[in-house]
Amino acid sequence: GVRLNSQELQKLLQRLAFWMVANHELVLGRETAPKRARSSMAGLREDDPHRVLQYLAQECGLLRELPDRSLQFLHRTFRDHLAAKEVVEEENINLMLERADRPHWHDVVVMAGAHARPGERAAMLRTLVERADGEPANRETFVLLASAILEQAPVLPARQAEVRALVDT
């Protein structure tokens, strides 16, 4: 069978999770899953995508196979956490922030804030504050996301004050 080391497994799961969030999917359909597995394995190792999917469903512990043979993360939190890691590692923060007003990205944004390096985190907060000021219809969403990031990870004092002032208004 397929044997992936921990780094390969994590990267594969991150790529699948990111694709699912980006495409607003909770399930990897039976037809889509092999294509996504093949694409997600690029640069890791060559293997039959069907065998990789079987391995993921039976061995990794984070995905389950549904009766129709599609795959789903056991819990959405696993998917969002892995997608957030992929966002940070592959420097897709701007893409994520463009979609931050969409509910299925909220947890990813907060988790990416926790995974991000200090400069990236500060830039994320700056963007969320700017969007809160510039988009009144979504102001509350951006304020809550920025506040949640502050709770998850250390931030420069100036950024903390800026976000706290925004929350207080």
JSON list of C-alpha atoms in Angstrom, two decimals:
[
{"chain": "A", "resi": 1, "resn": "GLY", "atom": "CA", "xyz": [0.00, 0.00, 0.00]},
{"chain": "A", "resi": 2, "resn": "VAL", "atom": "CA", "xyz": [0.77, 3.65, 0.04]},
{"chain": "A", "resi": 3, "resn": "ARG", "atom": "CA", "xyz": [3.06, 4.91, 2.78]},
{"chain": "A", "resi": 4, "resn": "LEU", "atom": "CA", "xyz": [3.40, 8.66, 3.14]},
{"chain": "A", "resi": 5, "resn": "ASN", "atom": "CA", "xyz": [5.75, 10.18, 5.65]},
{"chain": "A", "resi": 6, "resn": "SER", "atom": "CA", "xyz": [4.26, 12.74, 8.03]},
{"chain": "A", "resi": 7, "resn": "GLN", "atom": "CA", "xyz": [5.37, 15.76, 5.97]},
{"chain": "A", "resi": 8, "resn": "GLU", "atom": "CA", "xyz": [3.91, 14.32, 2.76]},
{"chain": "A", "resi": 9, "resn": "LEU", "atom": "CA", "xyz": [0.67, 13.41, 4.49]},
{"chain": "A", "resi": 10, "resn": "GLN", "atom": "CA", "xyz": [0.32, 16.85, 6.05]},
{"chain": "A", "resi": 11, "resn": "LYS", "atom": "CA", "xyz": [1.04, 18.66, 2.78]},
{"chain": "A", "resi": 12, "resn": "LEU", "atom": "CA", "xyz": [-1.41, 16.45, 0.89]},
{"chain": "A", "resi": 13, "resn": "LEU", "atom": "CA", "xyz": [-4.14, 17.06, 3.46]},
{"chain": "A", "resi": 14, "resn": "GLN", "atom": "CA", "xyz": [-3.40, 20.80, 3.49]},
{"chain": "A", "resi": 15, "resn": "ARG", "atom": "CA", "xyz": [-3.72, 21.02, -0.28]},
{"chain": "A", "resi": 16, "resn": "LEU", "atom": "CA", "xyz": [-6.97, 19.07, -0.28]},
{"chain": "A", "resi": 17, "resn": "ALA", "atom": "CA", "xyz": [-8.36, 21.18, 2.57]},
{"chain": "A", "resi": 18, "resn": "PHE", "atom": "CA", "xyz": [-7.41, 24.45, 0.88]},
{"chain": "A", "resi": 19, "resn": "TRP", "atom": "CA", "xyz": [-9.05, 23.35, -2.37]},
{"chain": "A", "resi": 20, "resn": "MET", "atom": "CA", "xyz": [-12.20, 22.38, -0.51]},
{"chain": "A", "resi": 21, "resn": "VAL", "atom": "CA", "xyz": [-12.46, 25.74, 1.29]},
{"chain": "A", "resi": 22, "resn": "ALA", "atom": "CA", "xyz": [-11.60, 27.73, -1.85]},
{"chain": "A", "resi": 23, "resn": "ASN", "atom": "CA", "xyz": [-14.32, 25.88, -3.74]},
{"chain": "A", "resi": 24, "resn": "HIS", "atom": "CA", "xyz": [-16.83, 25.92, -0.87]},
{"chain": "A", "resi": 25, "resn": "GLU", "atom": "CA", "xyz": [-16.91, 22.12, -0.70]},
{"chain": "A", "resi": 26, "resn": "LEU", "atom": "CA", "xyz": [-17.52, 20.01, 2.37]},
{"chain": "A", "resi": 27, "resn": "VAL", "atom": "CA", "xyz": [-17.05, 16.75, 0.49]},
{"chain": "A", "resi": 28, "resn": "LEU", "atom": "CA", "xyz": [-14.60, 15.50, -2.14]},
{"chain": "A", "resi": 29, "resn": "GLY", "atom": "CA", "xyz": [-16.92, 13.86, -4.63]},
{"chain": "A", "resi": 30, "resn": "ARG", "atom": "CA", "xyz": [-16.20, 10.43, -6.06]},
{"chain": "A", "resi": 31, "resn": "GLU", "atom": "CA", "xyz": [-15.35, 11.87, -9.49]},
{"chain": "A", "resi": 32, "resn": "THR", "atom": "CA", "xyz": [-13.45, 14.90, -8.19]},
{"chain": "A", "resi": 33, "resn": "ALA", "atom": "CA", "xyz": [-11.39, 13.13, -5.53]},
{"chain": "A", "resi": 34, "resn": "PRO", "atom": "CA", "xyz": [-8.92, 11.32, -7.85]},
{"chain": "A", "resi": 35, "resn": "LYS", "atom": "CA", "xyz": [-8.23, 14.52, -9.80]},
{"chain": "A", "resi": 36, "resn": "ARG", "atom": "CA", "xyz": [-7.67, 16.47, -6.60]},
{"chain": "A", "resi": 37, "resn": "ALA", "atom": "CA", "xyz": [-5.46, 13.70, -5.18]},
{"chain": "A", "resi": 38, "resn": "ARG", "atom": "CA", "xyz": [-3.33, 13.63, -8.34]},
{"chain": "A", "resi": 39, "resn": "SER", "atom": "CA", "xyz": [-2.98, 17.41, -8.33]},
{"chain": "A", "resi": 40, "resn": "SER", "atom": "CA", "xyz": [-2.27, 17.55, -4.60]},
{"chain": "A", "resi": 41, "resn": "MET", "atom": "CA", "xyz": [0.43, 14.89, -4.86]},
{"chain": "A", "resi": 42, "resn": "ALA", "atom": "CA", "xyz": [2.44, 17.02, -7.33]},
{"chain": "A", "resi": 43, "resn": "GLY", "atom": "CA", "xyz": [5.96, 17.42, -6.05]},
{"chain": "A", "resi": 44, "resn": "LEU", "atom": "CA", "xyz": [5.48, 14.87, -3.27]},
{"chain": "A", "resi": 45, "resn": "ARG", "atom": "CA", "xyz": [5.66, 11.44, -4.90]},
{"chain": "A", "resi": 46, "resn": "GLU", "atom": "CA", "xyz": [4.12, 9.60, -7.76]},
{"chain": "A", "resi": 47, "resn": "ASP", "atom": "CA", "xyz": [1.39, 7.16, -6.84]},
{"chain": "A", "resi": 48, "resn": "ASP", "atom": "CA", "xyz": [-2.00, 6.03, -8.06]},
{"chain": "A", "resi": 49, "resn": "PRO", "atom": "CA", "xyz": [-4.53, 8.62, -6.83]},
{"chain": "A", "resi": 50, "resn": "HIS", "atom": "CA", "xyz": [-7.10, 5.89, -6.09]},
{"chain": "A", "resi": 51, "resn": "ARG", "atom": "CA", "xyz": [-4.61, 4.13, -3.79]},
{"chain": "A", "resi": 52, "resn": "VAL", "atom": "CA", "xyz": [-3.76, 7.45, -2.14]},
{"chain": "A", "resi": 53, "resn": "LEU", "atom": "CA", "xyz": [-7.44, 8.16, -1.51]},
{"chain": "A", "resi": 54, "resn": "GLN", "atom": "CA", "xyz": [-7.94, 4.70, -0.08]},
{"chain": "A", "resi": 55, "resn": "TYR", "atom": "CA", "xyz": [-4.95, 5.26, 2.21]},
{"chain": "A", "resi": 56, "resn": "LEU", "atom": "CA", "xyz": [-6.35, 8.62, 3.34]},
{"chain": "A", "resi": 57, "resn": "ALA", "atom": "CA", "xyz": [-9.77, 7.14, 4.06]},
{"chain": "A", "resi": 58, "resn": "GLN", "atom": "CA", "xyz": [-8.45, 4.11, 5.93]},
{"chain": "A", "resi": 59, "resn": "GLU", "atom": "CA", "xyz": [-5.20, 5.17, 7.56]},
{"chain": "A", "resi": 60, "resn": "CYS", "atom": "CA", "xyz": [-4.81, 8.90, 8.17]},
{"chain": "A", "resi": 61, "resn": "GLY", "atom": "CA", "xyz": [-7.63, 9.30, 10.68]},
{"chain": "A", "resi": 62, "resn": "LEU", "atom": "CA", "xyz": [-8.81, 12.73, 9.49]},
{"chain": "A", "resi": 63, "resn": "LEU", "atom": "CA", "xyz": [-10.94, 11.74, 6.52]},
{"chain": "A", "resi": 64, "resn": "ARG", "atom": "CA", "xyz": [-13.81, 9.33, 6.22]},
{"chain": "A", "resi": 65, "resn": "GLU", "atom": "CA", "xyz": [-15.30, 7.66, 3.23]},
{"chain": "A", "resi": 66, "resn": "LEU", "atom": "CA", "xyz": [-19.01, 8.24, 2.84]},
{"chain": "A", "resi": 67, "resn": "PRO", "atom": "CA", "xyz": [-21.40, 5.57, 1.47]},
{"chain": "A", "resi": 68, "resn": "ASP", "atom": "CA", "xyz": [-21.21, 7.08, -2.04]},
{"chain": "A", "resi": 69, "resn": "ARG", "atom": "CA", "xyz": [-17.36, 6.72, -1.88]},
{"chain": "A", "resi": 70, "resn": "SER", "atom": "CA", "xyz": [-16.80, 10.47, -1.55]},
{"chain": "A", "resi": 71, "resn": "LEU", "atom": "CA", "xyz": [-14.47, 11.75, 1.16]},
{"chain": "A", "resi": 72, "resn": "GLN", "atom": "CA", "xyz": [-15.07, 14.18, 3.98]},
{"chain": "A", "resi": 73, "resn": "PHE", "atom": "CA", "xyz": [-12.95, 15.51, 6.83]},
{"chain": "A", "resi": 74, "resn": "LEU", "atom": "CA", "xyz": [-14.18, 14.08, 10.13]},
{"chain": "A", "resi": 75, "resn": "HIS", "atom": "CA", "xyz": [-14.77, 17.60, 11.35]},
{"chain": "A", "resi": 76, "resn": "ARG", "atom": "CA", "xyz": [-14.77, 20.92, 9.55]},
{"chain": "A", "resi": 77, "resn": "THR", "atom": "CA", "xyz": [-12.23, 22.23, 12.06]},
{"chain": "A", "resi": 78, "resn": "PHE", "atom": "CA", "xyz": [-9.61, 19.81, 10.71]},
{"chain": "A", "resi": 79, "resn": "ARG", "atom": "CA", "xyz": [-10.28, 21.03, 7.18]},
{"chain": "A", "resi": 80, "resn": "ASP", "atom": "CA", "xyz": [-10.11, 24.69, 8.17]},
{"chain": "A", "resi": 81, "resn": "HIS", "atom": "CA", "xyz": [-6.94, 24.26, 10.25]},
{"chain": "A", "resi": 82, "resn": "LEU", "atom": "CA", "xyz": [-5.14, 22.48, 7.42]},
{"chain": "A", "resi": 83, "resn": "ALA", "atom": "CA", "xyz": [-6.38, 25.03, 4.88]},
{"chain": "A", "resi": 84, "resn": "ALA", "atom": "CA", "xyz": [-5.07, 27.84, 7.10]},
{"chain": "A", "resi": 85, "resn": "LYS", "atom": "CA", "xyz": [-1.63, 26.21, 7.27]},
{"chain": "A", "resi": 86, "resn": "GLU", "atom": "CA", "xyz": [-1.63, 25.92, 3.49]},
{"chain": "A", "resi": 87, "resn": "VAL", "atom": "CA", "xyz": [-2.64, 29.58, 3.12]},
{"chain": "A", "resi": 88, "resn": "VAL", "atom": "CA", "xyz": [0.33, 30.69, 5.21]},
{"chain": "A", "resi": 89, "resn": "GLU", "atom": "CA", "xyz": [2.87, 28.24, 3.80]},
{"chain": "A", "resi": 90, "resn": "GLU", "atom": "CA", "xyz": [1.98, 28.97, 0.17]},
{"chain": "A", "resi": 91, "resn": "GLU", "atom": "CA", "xyz": [1.59, 32.72, 0.77]},
{"chain": "A", "resi": 92, "resn": "ASN", "atom": "CA", "xyz": [-2.07, 32.86, -0.24]},
{"chain": "A", "resi": 93, "resn": "ILE", "atom": "CA", "xyz": [-2.92, 35.35, 2.49]},
{"chain": "A", "resi": 94, "resn": "ASN", "atom": "CA", "xyz": [-4.16, 38.04, 0.09]},
{"chain": "A", "resi": 95, "resn": "LEU", "atom": "CA", "xyz": [-6.46, 35.58, -1.65]},
{"chain": "A", "resi": 96, "resn": "MET", "atom": "CA", "xyz": [-7.81, 34.50, 1.73]},
{"chain": "A", "resi": 97, "resn": "LEU", "atom": "CA", "xyz": [-8.32, 38.10, 2.87]},
{"chain": "A", "resi": 98, "resn": "GLU", "atom": "CA", "xyz": [-10.21, 38.93, -0.33]},
{"chain": "A", "resi": 99, "resn": "ARG", "atom": "CA", "xyz": [-12.69, 36.23, 0.70]},
{"chain": "A", "resi": 100, "resn": "ALA", "atom": "CA", "xyz": [-12.70, 36.99, 4.44]},
{"chain": "A", "resi": 101, "resn": "ASP", "atom": "CA", "xyz": [-16.26, 38.29, 4.34]},
{"chain": "A", "resi": 102, "resn": "ARG", "atom": "CA", "xyz": [-17.54, 34.86, 3.30]},
{"chain": "A", "resi": 103, "resn": "PRO", "atom": "CA", "xyz": [-18.67, 32.75, 6.27]},
{"chain": "A", "resi": 104, "resn": "HIS", "atom": "CA", "xyz": [-16.92, 29.55, 5.17]},
{"chain": "A", "resi": 105, "resn": "TRP", "atom": "CA", "xyz": [-13.57, 31.42, 5.29]},
{"chain": "A", "resi": 106, "resn": "HIS", "atom": "CA", "xyz": [-13.98, 32.90, 8.81]},
{"chain": "A", "resi": 107, "resn": "ASP", "atom": "CA", "xyz": [-12.34, 30.07, 10.75]},
{"chain": "A", "resi": 108, "resn": "VAL", "atom": "CA", "xyz": [-9.59, 29.78, 8.15]},
{"chain": "A", "resi": 109, "resn": "VAL", "atom": "CA", "xyz": [-8.80, 33.50, 8.54]},
{"chain": "A", "resi": 110, "resn": "VAL", "atom": "CA", "xyz": [-8.53, 33.22, 12.32]},
{"chain": "A", "resi": 111, "resn": "MET", "atom": "CA", "xyz": [-6.43, 30.06, 12.18]},
{"chain": "A", "resi": 112, "resn": "ALA", "atom": "CA", "xyz": [-4.17, 31.55, 9.50]},
{"chain": "A", "resi": 113, "resn": "GLY", "atom": "CA", "xyz": [-3.67, 34.51, 11.82]},
{"chain": "A", "resi": 114, "resn": "ALA", "atom": "CA", "xyz": [-2.44, 32.07, 14.46]},
{"chain": "A", "resi": 115, "resn": "HIS", "atom": "CA", "xyz": [-0.11, 30.30, 11.99]},
{"chain": "A", "resi": 116, "resn": "ALA", "atom": "CA", "xyz": [1.23, 33.46, 10.37]},
{"chain": "A", "resi": 117, "resn": "ARG", "atom": "CA", "xyz": [4.60, 34.98, 11.14]},
{"chain": "A", "resi": 118, "resn": "PRO", "atom": "CA", "xyz": [4.46, 38.33, 13.01]},
{"chain": "A", "resi": 119, "resn": "GLY", "atom": "CA", "xyz": [4.80, 40.51, 9.90]},
{"chain": "A", "resi": 120, "resn": "GLU", "atom": "CA", "xyz": [2.15, 38.53, 8.06]},
{"chain": "A", "resi": 121, "resn": "ARG", "atom": "CA", "xyz": [-0.16, 38.70, 11.07]},
{"chain": "A", "resi": 122, "resn": "ALA", "atom": "CA", "xyz": [0.28, 42.48, 11.29]},
{"chain": "A", "resi": 123, "resn": "ALA", "atom": "CA", "xyz": [-0.49, 42.83, 7.58]},
{"chain": "A", "resi": 124, "resn": "MET", "atom": "CA", "xyz": [-3.58, 40.64, 7.99]},
{"chain": "A", "resi": 125, "resn": "LEU", "atom": "CA", "xyz": [-4.83, 42.82, 10.82]},
{"chain": "A", "resi": 126, "resn": "ARG", "atom": "CA", "xyz": [-4.11, 46.00, 8.87]},
{"chain": "A", "resi": 127, "resn": "THR", "atom": "CA", "xyz": [-6.14, 44.66, 5.92]},
{"chain": "A", "resi": 128, "resn": "LEU", "atom": "CA", "xyz": [-9.03, 43.61, 8.14]},
{"chain": "A", "resi": 129, "resn": "VAL", "atom": "CA", "xyz": [-9.07, 47.04, 9.83]},
{"chain": "A", "resi": 130, "resn": "GLU", "atom": "CA", "xyz": [-9.00, 48.77, 6.43]},
{"chain": "A", "resi": 131, "resn": "ARG", "atom": "CA", "xyz": [-11.83, 46.61, 5.17]},
{"chain": "A", "resi": 132, "resn": "ALA", "atom": "CA", "xyz": [-13.84, 47.28, 8.33]},
{"chain": "A", "resi": 133, "resn": "ASP", "atom": "CA", "xyz": [-13.46, 51.03, 7.72]},
{"chain": "A", "resi": 134, "resn": "GLY", "atom": "CA", "xyz": [-14.16, 50.77, 3.99]},
{"chain": "A", "resi": 135, "resn": "GLU", "atom": "CA", "xyz": [-17.01, 48.26, 3.93]},
{"chain": "A", "resi": 136, "resn": "PRO", "atom": "CA", "xyz": [-19.71, 49.28, 6.40]},
{"chain": "A", "resi": 137, "resn": "ALA", "atom": "CA", "xyz": [-21.95, 46.34, 5.46]},
{"chain": "A", "resi": 138, "resn": "ASN", "atom": "CA", "xyz": [-19.25, 43.88, 6.61]},
{"chain": "A", "resi": 139, "resn": "ARG", "atom": "CA", "xyz": [-17.69, 46.01, 9.34]},
{"chain": "A", "resi": 140, "resn": "GLU", "atom": "CA", "xyz": [-18.76, 43.73, 12.17]},
{"chain": "A", "resi": 141, "resn": "THR", "atom": "CA", "xyz": [-17.39, 40.64, 10.42]},
{"chain": "A", "resi": 142, "resn": "PHE", "atom": "CA", "xyz": [-13.95, 42.20, 9.90]},
{"chain": "A", "resi": 143, "resn": "VAL", "atom": "CA", "xyz": [-13.82, 43.56, 13.46]},
{"chain": "A", "resi": 144, "resn": "LEU", "atom": "CA", "xyz": [-14.70, 40.15, 14.89]},
{"chain": "A", "resi": 145, "resn": "LEU", "atom": "CA", "xyz": [-12.10, 38.42, 12.73]},
{"chain": "A", "resi": 146, "resn": "ALA", "atom": "CA", "xyz": [-9.39, 40.88, 13.77]},
{"chain": "A", "resi": 147, "resn": "SER", "atom": "CA", "xyz": [-10.37, 40.49, 17.43]},
{"chain": "A", "resi": 148, "resn": "ALA", "atom": "CA", "xyz": [-10.27, 36.71, 17.16]},
{"chain": "A", "resi": 149, "resn": "ILE", "atom": "CA", "xyz": [-6.78, 36.83, 15.63]},
{"chain": "A", "resi": 150, "resn": "LEU", "atom": "CA", "xyz": [-5.63, 38.99, 18.55]},
{"chain": "A", "resi": 151, "resn": "GLU", "atom": "CA", "xyz": [-6.86, 36.32, 20.95]},
{"chain": "A", "resi": 152, "resn": "GLN", "atom": "CA", "xyz": [-5.02, 33.54, 19.08]},
{"chain": "A", "resi": 153, "resn": "ALA", "atom": "CA", "xyz": [-1.54, 34.97, 18.67]},
{"chain": "A", "resi": 154, "resn": "PRO", "atom": "CA", "xyz": [0.78, 37.71, 19.87]},
{"chain": "A", "resi": 155, "resn": "VAL", "atom": "CA", "xyz": [0.65, 40.93, 17.87]},
{"chain": "A", "resi": 156, "resn": "LEU", "atom": "CA", "xyz": [2.69, 44.10, 17.92]},
{"chain": "A", "resi": 157, "resn": "PRO", "atom": "CA", "xyz": [1.33, 46.56, 20.53]},
{"chain": "A", "resi": 158, "resn": "ALA", "atom": "CA", "xyz": [0.51, 49.18, 17.88]},
{"chain": "A", "resi": 159, "resn": "ARG", "atom": "CA", "xyz": [-1.67, 46.68, 15.98]},
{"chain": "A", "resi": 160, "resn": "GLN", "atom": "CA", "xyz": [-3.35, 45.60, 19.21]},
{"chain": "A", "resi": 161, "resn": "ALA", "atom": "CA", "xyz": [-4.26, 49.20, 20.01]},
{"chain": "A", "resi": 162, "resn": "GLU", "atom": "CA", "xyz": [-5.57, 49.76, 16.47]},
{"chain": "A", "resi": 163, "resn": "VAL", "atom": "CA", "xyz": [-7.81, 46.68, 16.58]},
{"chain": "A", "resi": 164, "resn": "ARG", "atom": "CA", "xyz": [-8.98, 47.36, 20.12]},
{"chain": "A", "resi": 165, "resn": "ALA", "atom": "CA", "xyz": [-9.90, 50.94, 19.14]},
{"chain": "A", "resi": 166, "resn": "LEU", "atom": "CA", "xyz": [-11.86, 49.56, 16.21]},
{"chain": "A", "resi": 167, "resn": "VAL", "atom": "CA", "xyz": [-13.71, 47.13, 18.48]},
{"chain": "A", "resi": 168, "resn": "ASP", "atom": "CA", "xyz": [-14.54, 49.89, 20.95]},
{"chain": "A", "resi": 169, "resn": "THR", "atom": "CA", "xyz": [-16.18, 52.08, 18.30]}
]
